[in-house]
Structures are given as C-alpha cells and as structure tokens.
C-alpha cells in the first residue's frame, strides 16, 4: 500500500560508492522538504552533515548523518552514509533500520562495480531500494549501458523509470516511462512539463516496453494484456510498480543531478507513493504489530558535554524521557538534524531519535521495557574482519590511561574498530578496515579527546625453533656465607613436530634430582624459552631431564631453576636455531576483472596461491585463496584496493609456522637486536 496508513515516520537511507554525490542528495532532500532554507555545499563545508573535522578535512563522509523533513504531509527521516568501503559497517547499520534505501551511483558503466557490495547487502537483507543515477548533468554515456553494468551486480531486476532528454551531449530533462510525460530540468526548482520531443519517442516506446515486460513477470494479468497488445492503464502500472518495489522484487532506476536539484522532487514522489511503509518494514523484520514499545540502536556516539547517545529506530510504540529500557534509564530524547540535537518529550513509532546516557546499551541492542529480545528478525550483522593494523605509542606515559579510555569509547561508536594489547610484543594495536579508517580514529583522538599518539607498523609474532638435538650439563654453584646455592642437571634438548609447542619430561633414576626440585627445572626451562638465542620465543622443542646432583643443604628450587636456564642458554646455540614466521591463509574477494592483478600481488609478497573460483552468491566477483606470511599482510589491503577500484577485501586466519632463512631472516634478527639496544 502506498503512503503511510498509521502516520508513522518513514526512514530512507542514502547509500552508494565514494564520490557518487550522496551528501549532495541528502542536502537537496532536506531543502526540498523545507527542513533547511538552502542547500549547503560539500566543497565549502557548509552541509548539514559531515560536521566532524575529519570529514571536513576530506570533503567526504566518515560517519552517519541523520536529518528529517516533511513532504506532501508525510514525515521522513533521511540518513546519509559514508561511501568508502572502509566505513561500510556504518552504512550497513543504517540499512538495517531503514524502510528503503536510495542507492546513488555515477553515470559511468566502468564504476558500476563500486555499487556491487551495496546492492549485494540490500539483496541479502531484503531491503527495498531505488537506484538514482546522479550527476546526469555531466553524463556522456548511455543510461542503458550504465543499467546493464549495474544489473550484473544485482539479483533483482533493475528497471528504468525514466529516460534522459538530451540537447546535443547535455541532459536537459527526462521522460517518465509510466505517465509518458516529458519534463525539463530547472536548476533549484521542480522540473517543468514539456511536450515529448520527437527524437526520443522511439527510445521511450522501447524502454517502456521493457519496463512493462519486467512487471509482467510478476503478474499474469498484465502478461495477458501485453500478449494481446493492450496498453495497460497507467494506474494499473503504478500499482504493479508499488507492489513489486515494496516486496523487493525489482529496483526502479531514476535519473538526476542532486547538486542542481534535478530529479529530486520526482525521487521524493516515487518513494512516497511506491516505497514501503513503516508497517511493511515491521512485517518484513518479523516484528509483532502489538506489544510493548520496541526500539533498536543503530549508532552510538560519545558527544562532548552530553555523554553517551544511542541513536535508535522506533519499531513499535512510544518511549518517553525517563522510561527504563533493558534496565537503563532514558536520560533525554533528542531529535537529530546533523550535529544539532533538539530535546523532545517522547519518540513515536517510526521515528529516529537519540536516547541520552544509556551507558550499558550497545549498537545493535533491541530495547524494550521488559528487556527482552523478542524477534529474530532484529539480529544485527557482525562487523567484517579487520584488514589493517597500526601499533600505537603514547609519547606521554601520563596519557596512557586517558588513551585507553578514549579508545574504549571509539570502539563503542565504531564496531569495526578493534583495540588489542599485545603483552608479548608490548604493543597497543589498532585494527580496522583500512588506512583511512585508522587515520580517522587517530584524528578523533586528537580532535575530540585532545590526545596525541604515534603510530607505526605492528611487530610480527616471529618464533624460533631448532633443527638438531644436544645434551647439556649445567651446574649452578654459589657460596656467599651461610646457605649457598647448588644444583646440577643434565638435559637433552631436541626438536619435536611443528605445532607441538614446548614439552618437558623427566627420566630421573635413583633420586639423583629429588622430585621436589623437578618442577623448578621445568619452570626454569619454560622461563628461558620465552626468548631464545635469536631473540624470539622458542617453540616445538622438548627438554628431557635425565640426570643431575644436589646438595642436602644448599640445593633449592631457585638453584635448580637457574641451572635449567643456564643449561638451555648453552644448549640452544648448539641446536642450529632457526627463525619461524607465521603464515596465514587469506581469502581475497575481488571483482573478476582484477583477479589476475591479485595473483601478481600475491606472488610479489611471497604468497602461495592455493586456488581461485567465482565467489558464491556474488555475480562478477572472484575469491582467491593463498598462504601469505604475516609480514606481508600489513599493507596488503592498500595494494589490493589500488588495483580494484577500492573494492577488494580479504579474510584471514593463522595457519602454520614456516622456517625463514637467508637474507630476510638475518634482517629480522638484526632488527630485533637494534630494538633491544634502544
């Protein structure tokens, strides 16, 4: 059903590739709804969204922006999202709570692949959507070619709702394929109705026939009319379009140029009349119509002077300031317009608002007065695995606690950000979706928390092992008045199969080493293997204690522990120590036209390609699997995206340790010695 039967606010999320013009469309929609008196400019930094310093510096979105408006009596929330793949989790969060998505693309067939992951996500989660081919004022390609390129990445049929009218190479208007009316664009104003130009009449008939034939795939009655060459009533066509779009069976495609306001009014009318209602979205998500108030958190923000804010979509009922949800009190309900928050008394069904100071609440949480999580349809997508890391150093040790607290808040805001303290390597490591993602995190530390940190390449968790065995006799004897220290042991150090770790065995006969001291020998050996002769933890060795001696007065646990360390320090260099590097299995997802380049990248990084195939469920994409040393993974994502229009990504897992010899091994050991000398 078109429109909104219960009067609830509807929500449309604006998604699309980087630089497709989403923020310009967001501004144009707010202006068309009368929310703002005039559009802002991305170039001038005057937009409602992108108010953060990190976004302004890049002239690109780095986080979600929420706005609202009224159009023809209907209430709307619009959410602008970042276009970079590094901030894709932000966009996906907004899609999960929206009634529909507006996918903004550029009028270039060669850039269609950039919309592939977005279309895939919407298809997988059954989110109804419309495609807007933006920047038509600079178009020099045929729309049908752009549509064909996009179709290869969508499992839903894309149908043109409009065709362009051109004056030479300039697009000056469009023809609506349902009403069969022609319009001329007017900058800053609604389009003007004009007579259908004769030079587009044939193309209009062709495109309209394609539209009707696609609709007929979902309606036998319409199919019969077409077979009998009966022109269907226009109201009937609108009804078919509404039904199929709301059911997410097909995707309408419209044209425009948001910076000039071209096509914006027509887009608003389309989503108003043909887009799904809030009620339809509730049904799609499997939410019961009746029941206690229910909201879902899709964004968390720690705002200066306001504390923690939880952005929510109201799925059902009304929630007031002071209500208790999931055991946490709502301390303020705020209507959101970019960076501006206006306090209101309550939030009604369908609205997008921010709840104040609900500290235990996290992104993705379902909020109800009873604290239950009722419907499985509200499950939240897991963030993608991180693909890029930076080691963080705090120059001022007095700021270490502050940095930890700030990063904890940033991780709450950004579920794709991970912070890990590597105790072995003594590093604080940030993990994210790319270099820009982590640079933004570092800038937020500086801009919002007034904290400066230094970043660098994380250390690799090298190990070392041995190639041959050795027997070693060690005696620790010390006399300094009173009780001395005495321990005498004989051990055998030998290699064991890869992956065995550290093993200890005792074969003492006749009590040459009393049983109470044997654990101390093992403890000393374990203590030594934390750092072997090459400077790294030792793995895959076995230490066997088979003989020794003791003194009834001077022997002690400490003496035998010291003797064990002495024995291994003397034995290990004799055992032909060798460096081990961690090898990961990586699976790279990449558009098919870049697969050959990925093979070259892996080969140049000492990778061993295991195979590649079409990526399951991803038209036009391949999955390449390989073994790759951890040392080669650090900036892998940068090179992959440079060779794939910024689209490639990968998943990884540790697989095994492999010997590293020759010049590379010498460089690793030398670097470790230099670090230790500092």
XYZ file of C-alpha atoms in Angstrom:
678
model
C 0.000 0.000 0.000
C 1.389 3.407 -0.914
C 1.658 6.093 1.665
C 1.706 5.524 5.431
C -1.551 4.208 6.863
C -0.632 4.741 10.516
C 1.094 8.087 10.030
C 4.444 6.788 11.297
C 7.644 8.447 10.139
C 9.348 6.581 7.326
C 13.092 6.227 7.030
C 15.193 6.264 3.857
C 18.933 5.618 3.926
C 21.159 7.104 1.224
C 23.944 4.719 0.217
C 26.356 4.481 -2.665
C 30.010 4.427 -3.672
C 32.524 7.079 -2.695
C 32.027 10.418 -4.508
C 28.709 9.431 -6.045
C 27.043 12.518 -4.562
C 25.136 11.118 -1.575
C 25.691 14.115 0.687
C 24.581 16.497 -2.074
C 21.383 14.459 -2.453
C 20.893 14.492 1.335
C 21.111 18.293 1.300
C 18.758 18.518 -1.669
C 16.174 16.295 0.048
C 16.275 18.371 3.233
C 15.873 21.559 1.203
C 13.006 20.082 -0.824
C 11.265 19.165 2.438
C 11.746 22.673 3.814
C 13.902 21.481 6.699
C 16.724 23.849 5.695
C 16.269 27.147 3.821
C 19.068 26.439 1.377
C 21.440 23.640 0.486
C 24.916 23.533 1.866
C 27.996 22.739 -0.198
C 30.390 19.853 0.336
C 33.161 21.899 -1.236
C 32.536 24.866 1.089
C 31.995 22.695 4.165
C 28.522 24.111 4.829
C 26.445 20.921 4.718
C 24.149 19.707 7.498
C 26.170 16.522 7.595
C 29.902 15.874 7.625
C 30.363 18.311 10.502
C 33.234 16.387 12.102
C 36.711 17.827 11.466
C 37.814 14.506 9.942
C 35.018 14.682 7.359
C 35.544 18.380 6.614
C 39.267 17.793 6.033
C 38.500 15.103 3.442
C 35.336 16.597 1.899
C 33.895 13.124 2.408
C 31.619 11.424 4.931
C 33.285 9.457 7.707
C 30.139 8.744 9.743
C 26.348 8.664 9.529
C 24.300 11.851 9.362
C 20.623 11.949 10.310
C 18.072 14.516 9.104
C 14.312 14.790 8.856
C 11.634 16.505 6.808
C 8.021 16.708 5.693
C 6.952 16.069 2.114
C 3.327 16.261 0.966
C 2.154 15.663 4.510
C 4.391 12.655 5.183
C 7.169 12.617 7.787
C 10.571 11.316 6.724
C 13.938 10.582 8.270
C 16.885 10.595 5.867
C 20.255 9.069 6.767
C 23.356 9.965 4.770
C 26.140 7.380 4.899
C 29.863 7.212 4.042
C 30.734 5.843 0.610
C 34.193 4.465 1.314
C 34.363 0.696 1.742
C 36.393 1.359 4.893
C 33.277 2.798 6.549
C 30.844 0.257 5.092
C 29.735 -1.029 8.532
C 28.264 2.430 9.205
C 26.195 2.222 6.025
C 25.050 -1.315 6.792
C 23.862 -0.287 10.244
C 21.634 2.382 8.717
C 20.263 -0.074 6.136
C 19.214 -2.439 8.914
C 16.748 0.070 10.390
C 15.568 1.791 7.186
C 12.322 1.241 5.316
C 14.091 1.659 2.000
C 17.453 2.601 0.535
C 18.338 5.114 -2.163
C 21.414 3.807 -3.981
C 23.280 6.723 -5.579
C 25.608 5.910 -8.491
C 27.525 7.854 -11.093
C 26.551 7.692 -14.793
C 29.620 5.652 -15.768
C 29.368 1.949 -16.583
C 33.001 1.478 -15.574
C 32.167 2.471 -11.985
C 29.230 0.092 -11.621
C 31.327 -2.469 -9.734
C 31.676 0.004 -6.875
C 27.958 -0.404 -6.171
C 28.213 -4.207 -6.155
C 28.792 -4.751 -2.408
C 25.988 -2.316 -1.563
C 23.473 -3.975 -3.880
C 24.530 -7.374 -2.547
C 23.922 -6.339 1.066
C 20.499 -4.886 0.270
C 19.511 -8.007 -1.671
C 20.711 -10.332 1.088
C 18.704 -8.452 3.725
C 15.615 -7.887 1.545
C 15.767 -4.096 1.861
C 13.630 -2.434 -0.843
C 15.663 0.096 -2.784
C 15.695 2.528 -5.673
C 18.741 3.470 -7.743
C 19.399 7.100 -8.600
C 21.860 7.707 -11.413
C 23.283 11.004 -10.174
C 25.401 13.684 -11.868
C 23.441 13.390 -15.114
C 24.472 16.967 -15.872
C 27.938 15.578 -16.631
C 26.736 12.400 -18.329
C 28.302 11.302 -21.605
C 27.389 7.599 -21.505
C 24.187 5.841 -22.472
C 21.948 5.155 -19.487
C 21.156 1.687 -20.838
C 24.870 0.824 -20.676
C 25.072 2.006 -17.064
C 21.962 -0.012 -16.250
C 23.375 -3.150 -17.886
C 26.610 -2.785 -15.914
C 24.722 -2.378 -12.636
C 22.457 -5.318 -13.409
C 25.412 -7.689 -13.375
C 25.803 -6.960 -9.639
C 22.131 -7.145 -8.641
C 19.994 -10.241 -8.151
C 16.874 -8.073 -8.516
C 15.927 -6.773 -11.977
C 16.664 -3.071 -12.438
C 14.005 -1.186 -14.406
C 14.322 2.268 -15.869
C 11.582 4.621 -14.741
C 12.940 7.486 -16.802
C 14.998 8.080 -19.923
C 17.046 11.230 -20.495
C 16.277 14.052 -22.907
C 19.461 15.385 -24.453
C 20.348 18.627 -26.113
C 23.489 17.649 -28.028
C 25.536 15.949 -25.288
C 23.809 17.710 -22.375
C 20.985 16.064 -20.444
C 18.253 18.679 -20.099
C 15.345 16.598 -18.828
C 13.683 13.213 -18.795
C 10.647 11.233 -19.883
C 8.643 9.366 -17.248
C 8.003 5.904 -18.674
C 4.748 5.338 -16.794
C 2.972 8.652 -17.304
C 4.724 9.120 -20.683
C 5.225 12.775 -19.847
C 8.363 14.775 -20.575
C 9.990 17.218 -18.172
C 12.732 19.795 -18.477
C 15.112 20.317 -15.564
C 15.156 23.741 -13.894
C 18.015 24.375 -11.506
C 16.791 24.873 -7.958
C 13.155 24.339 -8.962
C 10.814 21.468 -9.799
C 11.064 20.241 -13.398
C 8.756 21.800 -15.983
C 6.291 19.733 -18.022
C 7.025 19.911 -21.770
C 5.884 18.167 -24.917
C 7.532 14.837 -25.649
C 10.422 15.564 -28.057
C 10.150 13.619 -31.294
C 13.757 12.432 -31.228
C 13.197 10.388 -28.029
C 9.806 8.904 -28.960
C 11.207 5.623 -30.296
C 13.504 5.180 -27.311
C 10.576 5.922 -24.973
C 8.491 3.171 -26.547
C 11.366 0.703 -26.338
C 12.177 1.496 -22.697
C 8.523 1.470 -21.647
C 8.012 -1.919 -23.262
C 10.982 -3.285 -21.321
C 9.512 -1.882 -18.104
C 6.116 -3.478 -18.732
C 7.638 -6.819 -19.726
C 9.607 -6.920 -16.477
C 6.478 -6.138 -14.465
C 4.580 -8.841 -16.363
C 6.970 -11.434 -14.914
C 5.169 -10.880 -11.595
C 1.557 -10.535 -12.824
C -0.245 -12.922 -15.168
C -2.995 -10.415 -15.891
C -0.524 -7.829 -17.120
C 1.233 -10.509 -19.172
C -2.049 -11.372 -20.938
C -2.627 -7.710 -21.742
C 0.805 -7.403 -23.307
C 0.349 -10.599 -25.329
C -2.931 -9.193 -26.630
C -1.162 -5.874 -27.353
C -3.403 -3.990 -24.936
C -1.810 -0.899 -23.418
C -2.371 -1.238 -19.642
C -3.944 1.564 -17.677
C -1.355 3.851 -16.093
C -2.923 3.485 -12.640
C -2.561 -0.260 -13.024
C 1.128 0.127 -13.900
C 1.718 2.327 -10.851
C 0.019 -0.282 -8.685
C 2.250 -3.036 -10.098
C 5.369 -0.927 -9.506
C 4.320 -0.214 -5.924
C 3.627 -3.848 -5.161
C 6.860 -5.179 -6.657
C 9.085 -2.499 -5.141
C 7.619 -2.915 -1.647
C 8.106 -6.665 -1.942
C 11.728 -6.058 -3.024
C 11.139 -7.898 -6.294
C 12.562 -5.221 -8.559
C 14.500 -1.987 -8.339
C 13.325 1.223 -10.061
C 16.040 3.406 -11.565
C 15.655 7.189 -11.799
C 17.892 9.981 -13.077
C 19.019 13.300 -11.638
C 21.702 15.753 -10.617
C 21.413 16.444 -6.902
C 23.679 19.496 -6.874
C 21.275 21.188 -9.300
C 18.138 19.746 -7.633
C 17.385 17.903 -10.858
C 15.151 14.883 -10.293
C 14.941 15.332 -6.519
C 11.208 16.118 -6.402
C 10.466 13.155 -8.678
C 12.546 10.882 -6.426
C 10.633 12.073 -3.363
C 7.309 11.390 -5.070
C 8.431 7.910 -6.097
C 9.492 6.834 -2.605
C 6.373 8.437 -1.102
C 3.897 6.660 -3.368
C 5.715 3.416 -4.136
C 8.105 2.899 -1.238
C 7.217 0.630 1.691
C 5.514 1.969 4.782
C 6.852 1.638 8.291
C 4.204 -1.033 8.838
C 5.556 -3.002 5.877
C 9.080 -2.801 7.321
C 7.866 -4.058 10.684
C 6.309 -7.032 8.927
C 9.453 -7.616 6.857
C 11.569 -7.768 10.010
C 9.143 -10.175 11.684
C 8.153 -7.730 14.428
C 4.754 -8.210 16.031
C 2.394 -5.283 15.447
C 1.086 -5.359 19.012
C 3.248 -5.359 22.096
C 5.360 -3.228 24.374
C 7.383 -0.329 22.944
C 10.403 -1.527 20.987
C 13.408 0.336 19.596
C 16.749 -0.729 18.126
C 20.113 1.002 18.466
C 21.942 1.524 15.185
C 24.565 4.037 16.245
C 26.447 5.002 19.415
C 28.082 8.400 19.917
C 30.022 9.836 22.843
C 29.217 13.523 22.462
C 31.076 16.335 24.148
C 29.117 17.764 27.110
C 26.261 15.280 26.566
C 27.802 11.912 27.255
C 26.763 8.739 25.533
C 23.993 8.933 22.914
C 22.217 5.894 21.476
C 20.622 6.531 18.076
C 17.538 4.330 17.696
C 14.773 3.481 15.256
C 11.391 3.221 16.928
C 9.881 -0.001 15.645
C 6.821 -0.041 17.886
C 5.039 2.125 20.427
C 6.132 5.320 22.156
C 9.078 5.851 24.504
C 9.281 8.855 26.814
C 12.123 10.614 28.581
C 12.692 8.798 31.870
C 11.449 5.392 30.700
C 13.566 2.374 31.651
C 14.666 0.104 28.777
C 16.766 -3.030 29.299
C 17.410 -1.835 32.835
C 18.807 1.545 31.731
C 17.006 4.855 32.187
C 16.448 7.083 29.145
C 18.004 10.404 30.145
C 16.744 12.602 27.352
C 15.107 12.020 23.969
C 16.568 14.061 21.113
C 15.534 14.781 17.560
C 18.572 14.807 15.294
C 19.483 17.104 12.401
C 23.139 16.648 11.509
C 25.108 17.745 14.564
C 22.113 19.527 16.103
C 20.078 17.858 18.856
C 16.652 19.126 19.937
C 15.167 17.687 23.095
C 11.634 16.293 22.815
C 9.310 14.689 25.329
C 8.897 11.341 23.586
C 9.650 9.310 20.456
C 6.806 7.810 18.461
C 6.601 4.779 16.218
C 8.794 5.056 13.128
C 10.934 7.948 14.339
C 14.716 8.059 14.508
C 15.923 9.738 17.696
C 18.827 9.710 20.140
C 18.464 8.475 23.727
C 20.767 10.046 26.276
C 23.148 8.441 28.780
C 22.158 4.779 28.493
C 25.667 3.641 29.350
C 25.202 -0.180 29.264
C 23.494 -0.106 25.857
C 25.442 -1.075 22.721
C 24.920 -0.739 18.965
C 22.520 -3.383 17.687
C 20.723 -3.789 21.021
C 16.952 -4.207 20.962
C 15.352 -2.047 23.670
C 12.095 -2.802 25.476
C 10.783 -2.006 28.965
C 10.971 -5.704 29.848
C 14.498 -6.023 28.468
C 13.612 -8.899 26.177
C 14.889 -9.521 22.660
C 11.697 -10.765 21.052
C 12.151 -11.142 17.298
C 14.989 -12.990 15.489
C 14.473 -10.664 12.512
C 16.257 -7.951 14.504
C 19.574 -9.807 14.565
C 22.469 -7.437 13.919
C 25.156 -8.114 11.270
C 28.610 -8.873 12.625
C 31.335 -6.381 11.654
C 33.771 -7.524 8.960
C 37.137 -8.924 9.983
C 39.774 -6.174 10.282
C 42.319 -5.985 7.467
C 44.736 -3.251 8.529
C 46.587 -2.574 11.777
C 48.683 0.155 13.375
C 50.768 -0.038 16.530
C 50.064 2.913 18.807
C 52.567 4.521 21.146
C 51.702 7.160 23.721
C 54.604 9.653 23.972
C 53.452 10.893 27.377
C 53.076 7.960 29.754
C 50.705 10.050 31.863
C 48.215 9.839 28.967
C 48.155 6.038 28.757
C 45.031 5.666 30.882
C 43.314 8.502 29.016
C 44.101 6.905 25.651
C 42.733 3.557 26.810
C 39.503 5.221 27.915
C 39.181 7.196 24.694
C 39.749 4.114 22.540
C 37.138 2.209 24.528
C 34.615 4.928 23.658
C 35.634 4.915 19.989
C 35.198 1.137 19.876
C 31.671 1.567 21.226
C 30.963 4.035 18.435
C 32.632 2.000 15.708
C 32.060 -1.751 15.880
C 34.567 -2.303 13.046
C 37.394 -0.946 15.226
C 39.347 -3.332 17.457
C 41.949 -2.470 20.079
C 44.284 -5.193 21.326
C 47.046 -5.034 23.889
C 49.753 -7.455 22.770
C 51.509 -8.373 26.009
C 54.172 -10.482 24.300
C 55.251 -7.756 21.898
C 54.467 -4.896 24.274
C 52.272 -3.103 21.759
C 48.875 -1.474 21.709
C 47.463 -2.330 18.277
C 44.527 -0.753 16.439
C 42.755 -2.948 13.902
C 40.380 -1.547 11.292
C 39.164 -1.572 7.705
C 41.997 0.361 6.065
C 44.499 3.173 6.436
C 41.902 5.954 6.118
C 39.729 4.302 8.750
C 42.568 4.218 11.272
C 43.804 7.685 10.355
C 40.333 8.984 11.185
C 40.486 7.164 14.535
C 43.835 8.796 15.332
C 42.453 12.199 14.307
C 39.442 11.679 16.578
C 41.808 11.028 19.464
C 43.434 14.367 18.731
C 40.358 16.431 17.845
C 37.843 15.132 20.375
C 39.972 13.869 23.236
C 42.993 16.169 22.866
C 45.342 13.188 22.855
C 48.348 12.800 20.594
C 49.633 9.336 19.726
C 52.318 7.996 17.442
C 51.644 5.123 15.083
C 53.775 2.605 13.254
C 53.841 -0.816 11.699
C 52.962 -3.577 14.189
C 55.614 -6.140 15.032
C 55.301 -9.657 13.651
C 54.996 -12.519 16.126
C 58.060 -14.466 14.959
C 59.086 -17.658 16.721
C 62.210 -19.781 16.665
C 62.905 -23.471 16.913
C 65.825 -25.920 16.487
C 66.896 -28.372 13.800
C 69.067 -30.753 15.843
C 69.354 -32.041 19.383
C 72.018 -31.559 22.043
C 72.870 -32.841 25.509
C 73.924 -30.292 28.081
C 75.350 -30.491 31.562
C 74.885 -27.418 33.750
C 75.860 -26.769 37.351
C 74.895 -23.760 39.402
C 77.082 -23.353 42.493
C 77.329 -20.260 44.651
C 78.722 -19.810 48.144
C 78.393 -16.487 49.886
C 78.346 -17.351 53.590
C 75.621 -19.323 55.272
C 73.480 -21.424 52.971
C 74.769 -21.419 49.389
C 73.134 -22.440 46.113
C 73.754 -25.724 44.413
C 72.069 -27.529 41.514
C 73.452 -29.977 38.987
C 71.428 -31.171 35.985
C 71.830 -32.966 32.679
C 69.245 -32.324 29.991
C 68.604 -33.252 26.419
C 67.118 -30.622 24.084
C 65.520 -31.904 20.898
C 63.125 -30.798 18.188
C 59.538 -32.068 18.064
C 56.974 -31.872 15.235
C 55.702 -28.443 14.215
C 52.819 -27.303 16.355
C 53.864 -29.327 19.416
C 54.866 -26.253 21.395
C 57.044 -26.841 24.457
C 57.326 -30.245 26.110
C 59.113 -31.281 29.306
C 59.907 -34.794 30.508
C 61.921 -36.193 33.399
C 63.728 -39.528 33.386
C 65.464 -39.355 36.749
C 66.545 -42.704 38.147
C 67.721 -43.268 41.706
C 66.789 -39.830 43.015
C 69.806 -38.003 41.563
C 67.476 -34.988 41.440
C 64.851 -35.087 44.204
C 61.256 -34.949 42.988
C 60.568 -31.682 44.786
C 63.113 -29.903 42.541
C 61.945 -31.270 39.198
C 59.132 -28.679 38.796
C 61.717 -25.937 39.298
C 63.767 -27.358 36.413
C 60.680 -27.239 34.186
C 59.881 -23.708 35.349
C 63.406 -22.547 34.531
C 63.250 -24.129 31.074
C 59.881 -22.543 30.351
C 61.203 -19.210 31.520
C 64.147 -19.423 29.122
C 62.133 -20.342 26.016
C 60.234 -17.052 26.233
C 63.254 -15.634 24.409
C 65.725 -17.812 22.528
C 69.150 -17.082 21.044
C 67.616 -15.293 18.035
C 65.541 -13.052 20.293
C 62.106 -14.680 19.913
C 60.001 -17.238 21.804
C 61.100 -20.827 21.242
C 58.534 -23.425 20.156
C 58.421 -27.054 19.152
C 61.181 -28.317 21.428
C 61.353 -30.998 24.090
C 63.548 -30.757 27.180
C 64.296 -34.009 28.986
C 65.886 -34.018 32.430
C 67.713 -37.345 32.814
C 70.418 -36.904 35.482
C 71.902 -34.495 37.974
C 73.014 -33.948 41.521
C 72.051 -31.996 44.611
C 73.293 -30.841 47.996
C 71.276 -31.646 51.081
C 71.730 -28.125 52.475
C 72.449 -25.756 49.583
C 70.024 -27.076 46.952
C 66.768 -25.165 46.431
C 64.018 -24.519 43.872
C 65.732 -21.303 42.840
C 69.081 -23.041 42.317
C 67.538 -25.676 40.024
C 65.561 -23.016 38.144
C 68.781 -21.078 37.493
C 70.558 -24.263 36.427
C 67.828 -25.030 33.911
C 68.103 -21.571 32.356
C 71.881 -21.980 32.193
C 71.572 -25.398 30.541
C 69.236 -24.152 27.816
C 71.224 -20.980 27.186
C 74.269 -23.151 26.487
C 72.425 -25.889 24.590
C 70.239 -23.830 22.254
C 73.034 -22.290 20.130
C 74.327 -25.838 19.514
C 70.942 -26.975 18.210
C 71.014 -24.986 14.959
C 68.285 -22.463 15.877
C 66.103 -21.274 13.014
C 63.542 -18.470 12.694
C 59.857 -19.263 12.164
C 57.389 -16.834 10.642
C 53.605 -17.049 10.953
C 51.784 -17.952 7.738
C 48.133 -17.018 7.297
C 45.545 -18.383 4.925
C 43.931 -15.414 3.197
C 40.822 -15.391 1.042
C 40.657 -12.318 -1.146
C 37.336 -11.114 -2.558
C 37.819 -9.102 -5.723
C 35.922 -8.074 -8.877
C 36.683 -10.591 -11.605
C 38.421 -8.079 -13.868
C 41.099 -7.563 -11.191
C 41.752 -11.236 -10.369
C 44.877 -11.508 -12.498
C 46.348 -8.457 -10.798
C 45.696 -10.036 -7.402
C 47.730 -13.073 -8.481
C 50.641 -10.761 -9.245
C 50.323 -9.026 -5.892
C 50.399 -12.328 -4.019
C 53.416 -13.593 -5.956
C 55.355 -10.406 -5.203
C 54.641 -10.899 -1.492
C 55.945 -14.477 -1.245
C 52.414 -15.835 -1.376
C 51.479 -19.374 -2.346
C 48.248 -19.334 -4.349
C 46.004 -22.254 -3.397
C 43.258 -21.593 -5.927
C 40.523 -19.242 -7.046
C 36.911 -19.515 -8.121
C 33.793 -17.439 -8.620
C 32.648 -16.047 -5.279
C 29.498 -17.825 -4.225
C 26.473 -15.539 -4.446
C 28.490 -12.598 -5.784
C 27.951 -12.070 -9.525
C 31.091 -10.700 -11.165
C 33.385 -11.438 -8.215
C 36.117 -13.995 -7.548
C 37.576 -15.457 -4.355
C 41.339 -16.095 -4.371
C 42.837 -18.259 -1.597
C 46.526 -18.248 -0.723
C 49.093 -18.747 2.017
C 50.788 -15.461 2.890
C 53.434 -14.586 5.513
C 52.144 -12.288 8.246
C 54.981 -9.871 7.469
C 53.484 -9.338 4.006
C 49.916 -8.701 5.157
C 50.341 -5.310 6.856
C 49.697 -3.089 3.806
C 48.212 -5.793 1.572
C 44.778 -4.134 1.626
C 46.233 -0.880 0.278
C 47.679 -2.556 -2.804
C 44.607 -4.718 -3.359
C 42.267 -1.742 -3.330
C 44.586 0.289 -5.532
C 44.213 -2.440 -8.159
C 40.432 -2.966 -7.793
C 38.747 0.451 -7.736
C 38.957 0.378 -3.957
C 36.697 -2.675 -3.678
C 38.797 -5.709 -2.772
C 38.905 -7.068 0.741
C 40.079 -10.244 2.425
C 39.614 -12.554 5.363
C 42.497 -14.246 7.116
C 43.342 -16.824 9.742
C 46.577 -18.162 11.157
C 47.505 -21.463 9.511
C 51.040 -22.532 10.419
C 54.628 -21.522 11.152
C 57.236 -21.811 8.432
C 61.025 -21.580 8.508
C 62.508 -18.278 7.391
C 66.150 -18.340 6.323
C 68.630 -16.292 4.337
C 68.723 -12.530 3.994
C 65.184 -11.934 5.237
C 65.839 -13.918 8.413
C 69.090 -12.023 9.006
C 67.231 -8.719 8.656
C 64.586 -9.791 11.179
C 67.178 -10.845 13.743
C 69.216 -7.687 13.179
C 66.138 -5.506 13.619
C 65.322 -7.290 16.881
C 68.837 -6.656 18.151
C 68.554 -2.970 17.247
C 65.232 -2.668 19.057
C 66.663 -4.342 22.147
C 69.648 -1.985 22.112
C 67.496 1.143 22.252
